[in-house]
Coordinates of C-alpha atoms and ligand atoms in Angstrom, one line a residue:
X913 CA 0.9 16.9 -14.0
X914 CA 4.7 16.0 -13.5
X915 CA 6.2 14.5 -11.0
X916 CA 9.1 15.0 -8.7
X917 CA 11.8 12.8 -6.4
X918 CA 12.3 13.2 -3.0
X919 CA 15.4 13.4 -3.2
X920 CA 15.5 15.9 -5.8
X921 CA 18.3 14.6 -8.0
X922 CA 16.0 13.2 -10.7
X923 CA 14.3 14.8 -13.9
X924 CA 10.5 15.7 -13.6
X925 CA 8.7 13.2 -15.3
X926 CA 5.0 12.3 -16.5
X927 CA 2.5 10.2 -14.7
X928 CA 3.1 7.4 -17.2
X929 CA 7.0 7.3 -16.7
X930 CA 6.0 7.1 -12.8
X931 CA 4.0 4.3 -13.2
X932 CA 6.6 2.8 -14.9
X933 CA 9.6 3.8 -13.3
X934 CA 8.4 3.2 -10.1
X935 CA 11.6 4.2 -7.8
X936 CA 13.4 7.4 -9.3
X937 CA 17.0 6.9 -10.3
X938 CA 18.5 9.1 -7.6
X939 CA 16.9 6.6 -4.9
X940 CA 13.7 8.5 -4.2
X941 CA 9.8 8.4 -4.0
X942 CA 8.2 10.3 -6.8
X943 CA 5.3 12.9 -5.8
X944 CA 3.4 15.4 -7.9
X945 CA 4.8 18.7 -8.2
X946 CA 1.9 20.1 -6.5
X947 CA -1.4 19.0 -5.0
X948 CA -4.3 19.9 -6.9
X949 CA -7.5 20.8 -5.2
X950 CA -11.0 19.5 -5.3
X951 CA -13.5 22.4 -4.8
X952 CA -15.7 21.9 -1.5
X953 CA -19.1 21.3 -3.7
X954 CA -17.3 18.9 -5.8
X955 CA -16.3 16.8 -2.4
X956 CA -20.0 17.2 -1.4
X957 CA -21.2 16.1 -4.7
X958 CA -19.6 12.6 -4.3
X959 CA -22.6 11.9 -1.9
X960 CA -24.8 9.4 -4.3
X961 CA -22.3 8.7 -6.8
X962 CA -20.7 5.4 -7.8
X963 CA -16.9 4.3 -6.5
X964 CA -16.1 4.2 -9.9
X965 CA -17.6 7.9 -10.5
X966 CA -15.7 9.1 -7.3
X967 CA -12.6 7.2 -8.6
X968 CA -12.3 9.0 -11.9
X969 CA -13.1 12.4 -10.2
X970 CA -9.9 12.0 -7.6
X971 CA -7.8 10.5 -10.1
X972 CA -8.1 12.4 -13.1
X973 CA -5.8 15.4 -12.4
X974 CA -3.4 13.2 -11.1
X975 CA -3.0 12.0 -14.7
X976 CA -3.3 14.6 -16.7
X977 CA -1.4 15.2 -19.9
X978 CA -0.9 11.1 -19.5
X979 CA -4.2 9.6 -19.8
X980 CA -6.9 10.0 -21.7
X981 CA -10.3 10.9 -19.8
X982 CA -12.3 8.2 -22.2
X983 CA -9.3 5.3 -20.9
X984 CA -9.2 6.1 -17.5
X985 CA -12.3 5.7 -17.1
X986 CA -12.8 2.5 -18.8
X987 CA -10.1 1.3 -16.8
X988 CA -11.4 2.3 -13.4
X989 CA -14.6 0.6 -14.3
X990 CA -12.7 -3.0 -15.3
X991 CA -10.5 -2.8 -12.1
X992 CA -13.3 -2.2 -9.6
X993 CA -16.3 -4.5 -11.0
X994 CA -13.6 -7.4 -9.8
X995 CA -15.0 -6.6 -6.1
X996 CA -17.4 -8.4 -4.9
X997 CA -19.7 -5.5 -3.3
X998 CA -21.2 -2.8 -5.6
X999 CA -19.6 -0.1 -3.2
X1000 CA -16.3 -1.5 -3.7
X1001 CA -15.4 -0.4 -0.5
X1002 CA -18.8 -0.5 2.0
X1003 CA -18.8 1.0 5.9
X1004 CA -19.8 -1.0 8.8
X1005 CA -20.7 0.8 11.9
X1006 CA -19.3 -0.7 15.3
X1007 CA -20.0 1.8 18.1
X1008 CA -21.6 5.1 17.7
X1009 CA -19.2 7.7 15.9
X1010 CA -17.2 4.4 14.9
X1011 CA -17.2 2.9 11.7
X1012 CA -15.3 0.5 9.7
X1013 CA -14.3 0.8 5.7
X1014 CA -14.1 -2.7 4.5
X1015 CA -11.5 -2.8 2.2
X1016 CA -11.2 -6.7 1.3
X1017 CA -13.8 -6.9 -1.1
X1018 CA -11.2 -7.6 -4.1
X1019 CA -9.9 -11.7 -5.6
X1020 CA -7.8 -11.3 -3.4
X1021 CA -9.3 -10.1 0.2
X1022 CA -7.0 -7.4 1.2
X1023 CA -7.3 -3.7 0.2
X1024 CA -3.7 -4.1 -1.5
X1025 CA -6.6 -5.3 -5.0
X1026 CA -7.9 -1.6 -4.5
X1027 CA -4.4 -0.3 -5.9
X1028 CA -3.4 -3.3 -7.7
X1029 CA -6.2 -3.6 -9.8
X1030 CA -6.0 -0.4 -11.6
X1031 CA -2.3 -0.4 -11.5
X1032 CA -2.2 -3.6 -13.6
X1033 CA -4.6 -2.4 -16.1
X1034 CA -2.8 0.9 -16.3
X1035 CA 0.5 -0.7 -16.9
X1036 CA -0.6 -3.0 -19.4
X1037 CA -2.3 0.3 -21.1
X1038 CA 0.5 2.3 -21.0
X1039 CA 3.2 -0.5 -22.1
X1040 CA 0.8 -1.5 -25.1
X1041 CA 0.8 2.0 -25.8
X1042 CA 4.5 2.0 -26.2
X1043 CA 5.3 -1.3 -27.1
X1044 CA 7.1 -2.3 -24.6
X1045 CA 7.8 -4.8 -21.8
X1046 CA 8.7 -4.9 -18.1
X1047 CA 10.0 -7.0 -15.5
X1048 CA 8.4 -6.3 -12.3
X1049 CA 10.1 -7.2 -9.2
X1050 CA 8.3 -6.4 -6.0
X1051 CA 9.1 -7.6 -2.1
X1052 CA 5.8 -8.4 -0.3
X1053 CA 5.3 -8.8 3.0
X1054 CA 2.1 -11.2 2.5
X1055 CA -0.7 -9.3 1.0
X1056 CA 1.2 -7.6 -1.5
X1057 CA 2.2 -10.4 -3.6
X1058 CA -1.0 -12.0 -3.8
X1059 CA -3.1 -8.8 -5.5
X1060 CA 0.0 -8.0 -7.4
X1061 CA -0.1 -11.8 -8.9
X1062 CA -3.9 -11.9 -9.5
X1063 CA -3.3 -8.8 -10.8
X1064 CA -1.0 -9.5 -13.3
X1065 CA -1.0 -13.3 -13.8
X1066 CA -1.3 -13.9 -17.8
X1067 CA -0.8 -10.0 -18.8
X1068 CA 2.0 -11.0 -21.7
X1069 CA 3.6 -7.0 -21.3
X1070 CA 4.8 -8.1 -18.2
X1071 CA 6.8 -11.0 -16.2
X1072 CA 6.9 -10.5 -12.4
X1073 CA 9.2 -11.9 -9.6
X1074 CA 7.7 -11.5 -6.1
X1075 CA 9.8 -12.0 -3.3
X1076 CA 8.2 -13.0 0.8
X1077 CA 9.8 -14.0 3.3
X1078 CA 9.8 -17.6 4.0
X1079 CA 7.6 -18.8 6.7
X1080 CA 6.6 -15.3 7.9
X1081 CA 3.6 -15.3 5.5
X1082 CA 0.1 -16.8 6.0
X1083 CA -0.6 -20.0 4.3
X1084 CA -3.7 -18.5 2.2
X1085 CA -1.3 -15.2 1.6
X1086 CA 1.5 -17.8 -0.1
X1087 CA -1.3 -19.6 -2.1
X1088 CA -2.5 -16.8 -3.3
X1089 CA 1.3 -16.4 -4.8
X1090 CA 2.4 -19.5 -5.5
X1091 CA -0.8 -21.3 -7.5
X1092 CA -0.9 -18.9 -9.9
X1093 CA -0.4 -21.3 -13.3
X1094 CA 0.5 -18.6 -15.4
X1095 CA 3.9 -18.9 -16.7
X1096 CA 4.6 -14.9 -16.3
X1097 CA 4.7 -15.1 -12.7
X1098 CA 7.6 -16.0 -10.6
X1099 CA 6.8 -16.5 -6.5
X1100 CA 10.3 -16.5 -4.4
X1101 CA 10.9 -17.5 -1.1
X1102 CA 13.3 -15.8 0.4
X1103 CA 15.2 -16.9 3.6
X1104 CA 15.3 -13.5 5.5
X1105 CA 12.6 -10.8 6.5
X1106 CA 10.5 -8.6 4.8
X1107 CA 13.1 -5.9 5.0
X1108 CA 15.5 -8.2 4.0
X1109 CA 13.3 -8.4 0.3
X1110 CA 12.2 -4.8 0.2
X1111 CA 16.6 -4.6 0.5
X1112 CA 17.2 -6.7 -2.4
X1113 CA 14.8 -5.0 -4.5
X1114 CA 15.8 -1.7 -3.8
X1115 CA 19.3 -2.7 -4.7
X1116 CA 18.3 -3.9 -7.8
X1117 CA 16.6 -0.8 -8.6
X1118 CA 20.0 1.2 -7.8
X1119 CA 21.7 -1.0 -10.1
X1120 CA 20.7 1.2 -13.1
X1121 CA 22.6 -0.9 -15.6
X1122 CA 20.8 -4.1 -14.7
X1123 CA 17.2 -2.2 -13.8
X1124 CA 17.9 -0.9 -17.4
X1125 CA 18.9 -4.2 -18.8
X1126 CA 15.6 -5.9 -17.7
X1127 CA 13.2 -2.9 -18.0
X1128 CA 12.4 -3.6 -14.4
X1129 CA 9.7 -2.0 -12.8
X1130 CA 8.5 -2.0 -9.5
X1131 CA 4.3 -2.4 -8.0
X1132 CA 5.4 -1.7 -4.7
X1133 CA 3.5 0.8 -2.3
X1134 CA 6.9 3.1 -3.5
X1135 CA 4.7 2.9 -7.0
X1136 CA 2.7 6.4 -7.0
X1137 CA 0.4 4.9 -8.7
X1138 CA -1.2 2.8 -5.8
X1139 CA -1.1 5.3 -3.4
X1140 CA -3.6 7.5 -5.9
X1141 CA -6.0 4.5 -6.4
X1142 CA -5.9 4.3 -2.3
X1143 CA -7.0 8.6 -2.0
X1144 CA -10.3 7.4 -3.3
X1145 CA -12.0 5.6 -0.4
X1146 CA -10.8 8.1 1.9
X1147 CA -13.4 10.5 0.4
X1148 CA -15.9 7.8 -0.4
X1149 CA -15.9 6.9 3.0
X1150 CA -15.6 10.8 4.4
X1151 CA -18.1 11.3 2.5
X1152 CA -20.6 8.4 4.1
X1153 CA -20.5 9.8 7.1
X1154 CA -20.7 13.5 6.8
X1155 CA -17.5 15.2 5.4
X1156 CA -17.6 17.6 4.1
X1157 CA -19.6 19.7 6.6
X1158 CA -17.9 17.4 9.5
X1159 CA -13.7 16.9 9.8
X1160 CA -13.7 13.2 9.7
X1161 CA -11.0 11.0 11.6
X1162 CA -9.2 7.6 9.9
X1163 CA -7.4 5.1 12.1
X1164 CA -4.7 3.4 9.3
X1165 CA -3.5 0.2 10.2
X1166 CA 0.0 0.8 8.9
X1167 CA 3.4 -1.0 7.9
X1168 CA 5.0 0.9 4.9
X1169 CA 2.8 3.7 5.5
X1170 CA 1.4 3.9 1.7
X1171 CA -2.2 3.3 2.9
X1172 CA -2.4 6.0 5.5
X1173 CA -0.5 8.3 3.1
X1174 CA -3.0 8.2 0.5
X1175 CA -4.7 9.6 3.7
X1176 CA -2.5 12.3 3.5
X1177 CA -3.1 13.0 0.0
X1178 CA -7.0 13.0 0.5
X1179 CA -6.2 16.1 2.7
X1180 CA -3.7 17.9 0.6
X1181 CA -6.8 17.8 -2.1
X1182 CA -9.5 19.3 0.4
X1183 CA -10.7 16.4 2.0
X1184 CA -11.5 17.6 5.5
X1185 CA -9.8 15.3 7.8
X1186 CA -9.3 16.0 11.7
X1187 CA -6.9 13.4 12.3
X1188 CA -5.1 10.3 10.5
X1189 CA -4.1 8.1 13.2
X1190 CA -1.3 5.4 12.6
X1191 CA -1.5 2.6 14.2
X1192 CA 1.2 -0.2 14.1
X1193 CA 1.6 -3.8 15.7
X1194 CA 4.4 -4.2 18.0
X1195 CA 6.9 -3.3 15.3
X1196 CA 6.4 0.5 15.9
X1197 CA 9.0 2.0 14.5
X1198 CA 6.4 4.8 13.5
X1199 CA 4.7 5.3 16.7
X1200 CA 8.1 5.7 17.9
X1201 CA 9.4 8.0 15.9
X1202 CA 6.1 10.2 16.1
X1203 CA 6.9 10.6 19.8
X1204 CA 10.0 10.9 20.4
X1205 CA 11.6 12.2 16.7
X1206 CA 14.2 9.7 16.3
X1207 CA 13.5 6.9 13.2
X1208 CA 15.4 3.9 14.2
X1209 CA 14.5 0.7 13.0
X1210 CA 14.7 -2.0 15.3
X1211 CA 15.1 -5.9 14.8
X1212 CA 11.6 -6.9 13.1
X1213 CA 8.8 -9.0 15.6
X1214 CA 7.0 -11.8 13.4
X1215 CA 3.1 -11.2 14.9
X1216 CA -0.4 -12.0 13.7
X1217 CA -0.7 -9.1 11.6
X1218 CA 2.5 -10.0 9.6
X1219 CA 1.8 -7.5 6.5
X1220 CA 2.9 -4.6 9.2
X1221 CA 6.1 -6.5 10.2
X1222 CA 8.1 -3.5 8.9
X1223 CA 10.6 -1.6 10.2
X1224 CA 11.8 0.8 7.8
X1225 CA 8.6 2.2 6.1
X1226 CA 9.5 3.5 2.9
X1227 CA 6.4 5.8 2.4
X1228 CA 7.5 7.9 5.1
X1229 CA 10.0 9.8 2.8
X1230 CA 7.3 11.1 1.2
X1231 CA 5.7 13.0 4.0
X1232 CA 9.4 14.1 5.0
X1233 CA 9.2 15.6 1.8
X1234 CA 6.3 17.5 2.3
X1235 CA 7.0 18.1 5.8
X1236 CA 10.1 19.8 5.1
X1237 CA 8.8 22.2 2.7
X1238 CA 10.0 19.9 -0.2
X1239 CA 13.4 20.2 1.4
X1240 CA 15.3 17.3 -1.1
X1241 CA 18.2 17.5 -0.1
X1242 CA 17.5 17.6 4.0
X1243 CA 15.2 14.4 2.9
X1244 CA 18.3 12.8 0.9
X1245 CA 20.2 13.8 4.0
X1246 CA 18.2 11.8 6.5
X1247 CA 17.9 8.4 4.2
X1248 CA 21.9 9.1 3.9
X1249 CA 21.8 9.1 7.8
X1250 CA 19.8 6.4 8.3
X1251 CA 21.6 4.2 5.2
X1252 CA 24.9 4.8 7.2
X1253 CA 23.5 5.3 11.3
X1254 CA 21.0 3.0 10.6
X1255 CA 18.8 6.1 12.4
X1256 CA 18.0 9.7 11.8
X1257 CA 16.4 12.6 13.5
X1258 CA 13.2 14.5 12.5
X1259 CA 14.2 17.8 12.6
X1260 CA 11.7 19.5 15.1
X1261 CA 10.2 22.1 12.6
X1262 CA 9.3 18.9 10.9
X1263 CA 8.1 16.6 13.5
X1264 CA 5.8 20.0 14.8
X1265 CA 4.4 19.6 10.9
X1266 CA 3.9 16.0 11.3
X1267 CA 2.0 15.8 14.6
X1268 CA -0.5 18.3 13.1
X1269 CA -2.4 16.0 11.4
X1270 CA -0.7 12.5 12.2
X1271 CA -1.4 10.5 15.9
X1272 CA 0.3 7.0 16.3
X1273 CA 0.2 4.8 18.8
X1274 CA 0.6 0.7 18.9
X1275 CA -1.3 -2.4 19.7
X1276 CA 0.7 -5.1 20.8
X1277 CA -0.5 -9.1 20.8
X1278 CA -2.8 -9.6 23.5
X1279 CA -4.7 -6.1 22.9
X1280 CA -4.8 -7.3 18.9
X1281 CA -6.6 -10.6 20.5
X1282 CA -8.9 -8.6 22.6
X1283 CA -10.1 -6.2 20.2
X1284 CA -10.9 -9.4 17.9
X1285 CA -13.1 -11.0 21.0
X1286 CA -14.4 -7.5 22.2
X1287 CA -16.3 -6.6 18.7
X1288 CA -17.1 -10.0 18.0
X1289 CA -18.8 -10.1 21.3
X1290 CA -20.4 -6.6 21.2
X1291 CA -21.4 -6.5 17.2
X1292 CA -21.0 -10.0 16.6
X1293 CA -18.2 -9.1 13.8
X1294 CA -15.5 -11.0 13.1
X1295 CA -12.0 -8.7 11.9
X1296 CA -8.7 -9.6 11.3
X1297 CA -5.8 -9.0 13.3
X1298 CA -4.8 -6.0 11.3
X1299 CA -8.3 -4.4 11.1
X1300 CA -8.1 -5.4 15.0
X1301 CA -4.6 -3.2 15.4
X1302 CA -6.1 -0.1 13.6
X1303 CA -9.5 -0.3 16.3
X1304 CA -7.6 -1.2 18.8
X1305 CA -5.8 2.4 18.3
X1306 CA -8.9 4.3 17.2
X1307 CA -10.8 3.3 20.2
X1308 CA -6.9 4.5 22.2
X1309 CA -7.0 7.5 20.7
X1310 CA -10.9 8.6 20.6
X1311 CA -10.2 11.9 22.9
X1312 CA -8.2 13.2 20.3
X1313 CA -10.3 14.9 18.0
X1314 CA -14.5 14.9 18.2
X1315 CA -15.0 14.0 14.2
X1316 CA -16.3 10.4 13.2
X1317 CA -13.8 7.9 13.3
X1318 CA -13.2 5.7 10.8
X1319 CA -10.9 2.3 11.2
X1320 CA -9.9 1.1 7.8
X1321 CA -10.3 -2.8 8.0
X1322 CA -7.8 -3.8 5.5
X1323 CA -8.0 -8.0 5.1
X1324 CA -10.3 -10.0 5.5
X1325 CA -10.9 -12.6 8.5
X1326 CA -10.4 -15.6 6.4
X1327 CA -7.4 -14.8 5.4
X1328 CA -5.9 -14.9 9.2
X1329 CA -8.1 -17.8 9.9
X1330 CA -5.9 -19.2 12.3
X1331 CA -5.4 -16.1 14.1
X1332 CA -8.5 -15.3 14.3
X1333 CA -10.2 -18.8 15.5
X1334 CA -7.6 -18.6 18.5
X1335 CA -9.5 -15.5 19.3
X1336 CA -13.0 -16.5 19.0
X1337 CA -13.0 -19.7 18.5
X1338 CA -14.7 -19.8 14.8
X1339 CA -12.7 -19.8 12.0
X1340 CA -13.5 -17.9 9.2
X1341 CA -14.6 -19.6 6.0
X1342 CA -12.8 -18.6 2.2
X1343 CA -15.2 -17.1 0.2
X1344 CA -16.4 -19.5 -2.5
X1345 CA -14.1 -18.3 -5.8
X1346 CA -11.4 -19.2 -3.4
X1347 CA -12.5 -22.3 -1.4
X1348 CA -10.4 -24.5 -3.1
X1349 CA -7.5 -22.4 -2.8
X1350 CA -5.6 -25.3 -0.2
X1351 CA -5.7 -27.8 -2.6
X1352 CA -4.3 -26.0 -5.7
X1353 CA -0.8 -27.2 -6.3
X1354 CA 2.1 -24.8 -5.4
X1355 CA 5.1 -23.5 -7.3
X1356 CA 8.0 -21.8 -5.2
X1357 CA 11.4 -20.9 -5.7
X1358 CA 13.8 -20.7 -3.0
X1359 CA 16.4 -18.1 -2.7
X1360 CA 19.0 -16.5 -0.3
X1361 CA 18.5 -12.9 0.9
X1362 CA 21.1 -12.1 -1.7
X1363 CA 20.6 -9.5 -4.0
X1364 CA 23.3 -11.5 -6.7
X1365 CA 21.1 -14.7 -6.3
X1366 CA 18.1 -12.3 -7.1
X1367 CA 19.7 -10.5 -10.0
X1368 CA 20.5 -13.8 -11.6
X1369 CA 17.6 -15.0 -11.2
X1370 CA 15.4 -12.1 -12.5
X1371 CA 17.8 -11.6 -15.7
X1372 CA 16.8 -15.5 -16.1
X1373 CA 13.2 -15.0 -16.1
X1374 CA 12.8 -11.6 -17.8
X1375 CA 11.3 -11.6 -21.3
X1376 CA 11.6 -8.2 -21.7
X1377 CA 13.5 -6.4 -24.5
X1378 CA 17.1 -5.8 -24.3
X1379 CA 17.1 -8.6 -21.7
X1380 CA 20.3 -11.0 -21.8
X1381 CA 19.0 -14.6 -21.8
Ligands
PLP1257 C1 -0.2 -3.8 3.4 C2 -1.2 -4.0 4.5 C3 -1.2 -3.1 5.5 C4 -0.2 -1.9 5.6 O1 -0.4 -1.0 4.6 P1 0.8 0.0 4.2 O2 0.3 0.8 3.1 O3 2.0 -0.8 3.9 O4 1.0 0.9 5.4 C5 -2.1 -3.2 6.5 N1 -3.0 -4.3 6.5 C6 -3.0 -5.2 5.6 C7 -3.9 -6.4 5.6 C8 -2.1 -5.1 4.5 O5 -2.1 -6.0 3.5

């Protein structure tokens, strides 16, 4: 399987090269040159079998020609028995027809370990392999940073530089960055937003000289990598509730939209999926553009589900892509449009494609808090603000489509303790390998939202070959 940019300006290139690469030189997303197809019996087979069975089955020709069966599966195997719950990623039921997927049974309590966990190990395969080192440098807007450190913390292929934005992350979300000991990772604070870090990074990767200089490499959701680990419990959890003889719905509580375009990818392969419903917090730049056709980012709103504080969600260019009829140069187009315009247009052939499959709609703070008290008091289950977006939504958009609905709850409550004792009044206790994660001493750099400041500072942590001290 190769892989292509979405902007079309870039050679094809293997899985492994993706992984590494992570951005494509000409500024794009890479994608697989085609979508392969899981027979209907093989979909229905996943009934009874193991995450980690499923996992290898939807992976596999993803990486094809890269991987070796015997590795991948090892590795799948390592990465998930980190979870603590033997289904890796377990449905509760809520209402009737309404279902969560629990995705926070990873270190690190968010599904950003579902991705991360593989990823890591595949890296540090692939660069052993090879021989080689990388310099990761990722922008997180909380959750990210914190899987992508546990991840990787003490891997010696690879030094990594996260950048959040300062004081727009929760506390446990920056403690799970900044304790890490391990002398390979690098937590930066940086005074801006979290498009003001996903900027910087992206500039860096446009600077091919330096990206080149420091072998960096990205573990962002732009990293194809993580959005094939994410495809996986999309079946696991069609599966569960009767796909494929019923069309299943998902309600994706979304910010760069990676998670619910894994969604997507489930579908291309045969997953039969009625609806995937996006649901964003108050910064809705998604549900906005879905109903009207115009993408225009707005100033960003800090709320209590801060990892969807996003305005400009960078996994969208890959569904353009599709959309279009793998149109590159009408997607290079658009990003020119909105680089310059700071907006663009969905063409309405597109948009028609779009709304085919994709709802969105909002939740905005007070309907956040209510959803938090409404299924605590009727199930007596506590979710967090951003599983409490994606229900709110689902239960918004329930006429729409007859199929089982799904509500991916994507971190879990004790992560957003504050938020979510204001709610209910209890506050949601750290599970015990983490219950002395508020007393662990912190390390933090501080820099500007500078991309020069960043630069120098990467080239001075890097380790990598052909790095400049
Ligand atoms: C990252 C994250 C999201 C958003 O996922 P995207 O793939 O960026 O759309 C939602 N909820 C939580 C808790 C997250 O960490």
């Amino acid at each position: 399987m190769l892989y292509v940019s979405t902007r079309g300006e870039a050679p094809a290139i293997s899985f492994n090269d993706a992984l590494l690469a992570g951005l494509a030189r000409d500024g794009g997303l890479y994608v697989p040159e085609r979508w392969p197809e899981l027979p209907r019996d093989t979909i229905a087979g996943f009934r009874g079998k193991s995450y980690a069975q499923v996992a290898f089955e939807v992976i596999r020709p993803f990486v094809a020609g890269s991987l070796k069966e015997s590795d991948l599966s090892r590795m799948i195997g390592e990465a998930y028995a980190t979870f603590d719950d033997p289904a890796v990623a377990p449905l509760a039921k809520l209402e009737d027809g309404e279902h969560l997927c629990e995705l926070f049974h990873g270190p690190t309590l968010a599904f950003k370990d579902v991705a991360m966990q593989l990823l890591a190990r595949l890296m540090d395969h692939v660069l052993a392999e090879r021989g080689e080192r990388v310099t990761i440098v990722g922008a997180t807007s909380g959750d990210t940073g914190g899987a992508a450190v546990e991840a990787f913390r003490g891997r010696d292929r690879a030094d990594m530089i996260i950048l959040f934005p300062d004081g727009r992350v929760s506390d446990v979300q920056r403690r799970m960055m900044t304790t890490a000991t391990e002398a390979n990772i690098h937590a930066v604070a940086i005074d801006g937003t979290f498009d003001d870090c996903q900027a910087i990074v992206k500039a860096l990767f446009n600077d091919h000289a330096f990206r080149d200089r420091v072998r960096m490499s990205g573990v962002n959701s732009i990293n194809w990598a993580r959005i094939v680990a994410q495809t996986v419990y999309y079946f696991t959890a069609a599966v569960a509730v009767g796909a494929p003889d019923k069309r299943v719905r998902f309600a994706v509580p979304t910010g760069n939209f990676g998670d619910v375009f894994a969604g997507y990818v489930a579908a291309q392969m045969g997953l039969p999926i009625e609806r995937l419903i996006v649901a964003t917090n108050v910064n809705d730049i998604l549900a906005r553009a879905l109903a009207t056709g115009a993408y225009e980012p707005r100033a960003v709103v800090p709320t209590a589900s801060p990892a969807m504080d996003i305005q400009v969600s960078s996994n969208f260019e890959r569904l353009l892509f599709d959309a279009s009829g793998r149109n590159a140069p009408a997607v290079k187009a658009m990003m020119n449009d909105l680089a310059k315009d700071r907006r663009f247009s969905l063409p309405t052939d597109v948009l028609a494609h779009i709304r085919k499959l994709f709802s969105a709609a909002r939740a905005d703070e007070a309907e956040t808090v209510a959803t938090i008290k409404s299924v605590y008091a009727a199930q007596g289950y506590v979710i967090d603000p951003h599983t409490a977006v994606g229900v709110h939504v689902a239960r918004k958009m329930k006429g729409e489509g007859t199929g089982p609905l799904i509500a991916l709850s994507t971190a879990h409550p004790a992560k957003f303790p504050d938020a979510v004792e204001a709610a209910i009044g209890v506050r949601p206790a750290l599970p015990g390998h983490l219950s002395d994660l508020l007393d662990r001493p912190e390390r933090i750099e501080r820099l500007p939202a500078n991309a020069g400041a960043v630069a120098r500072f990467v080239s001075e942590r890097s380790r990598a070959l052909g790095a400049v001290a």
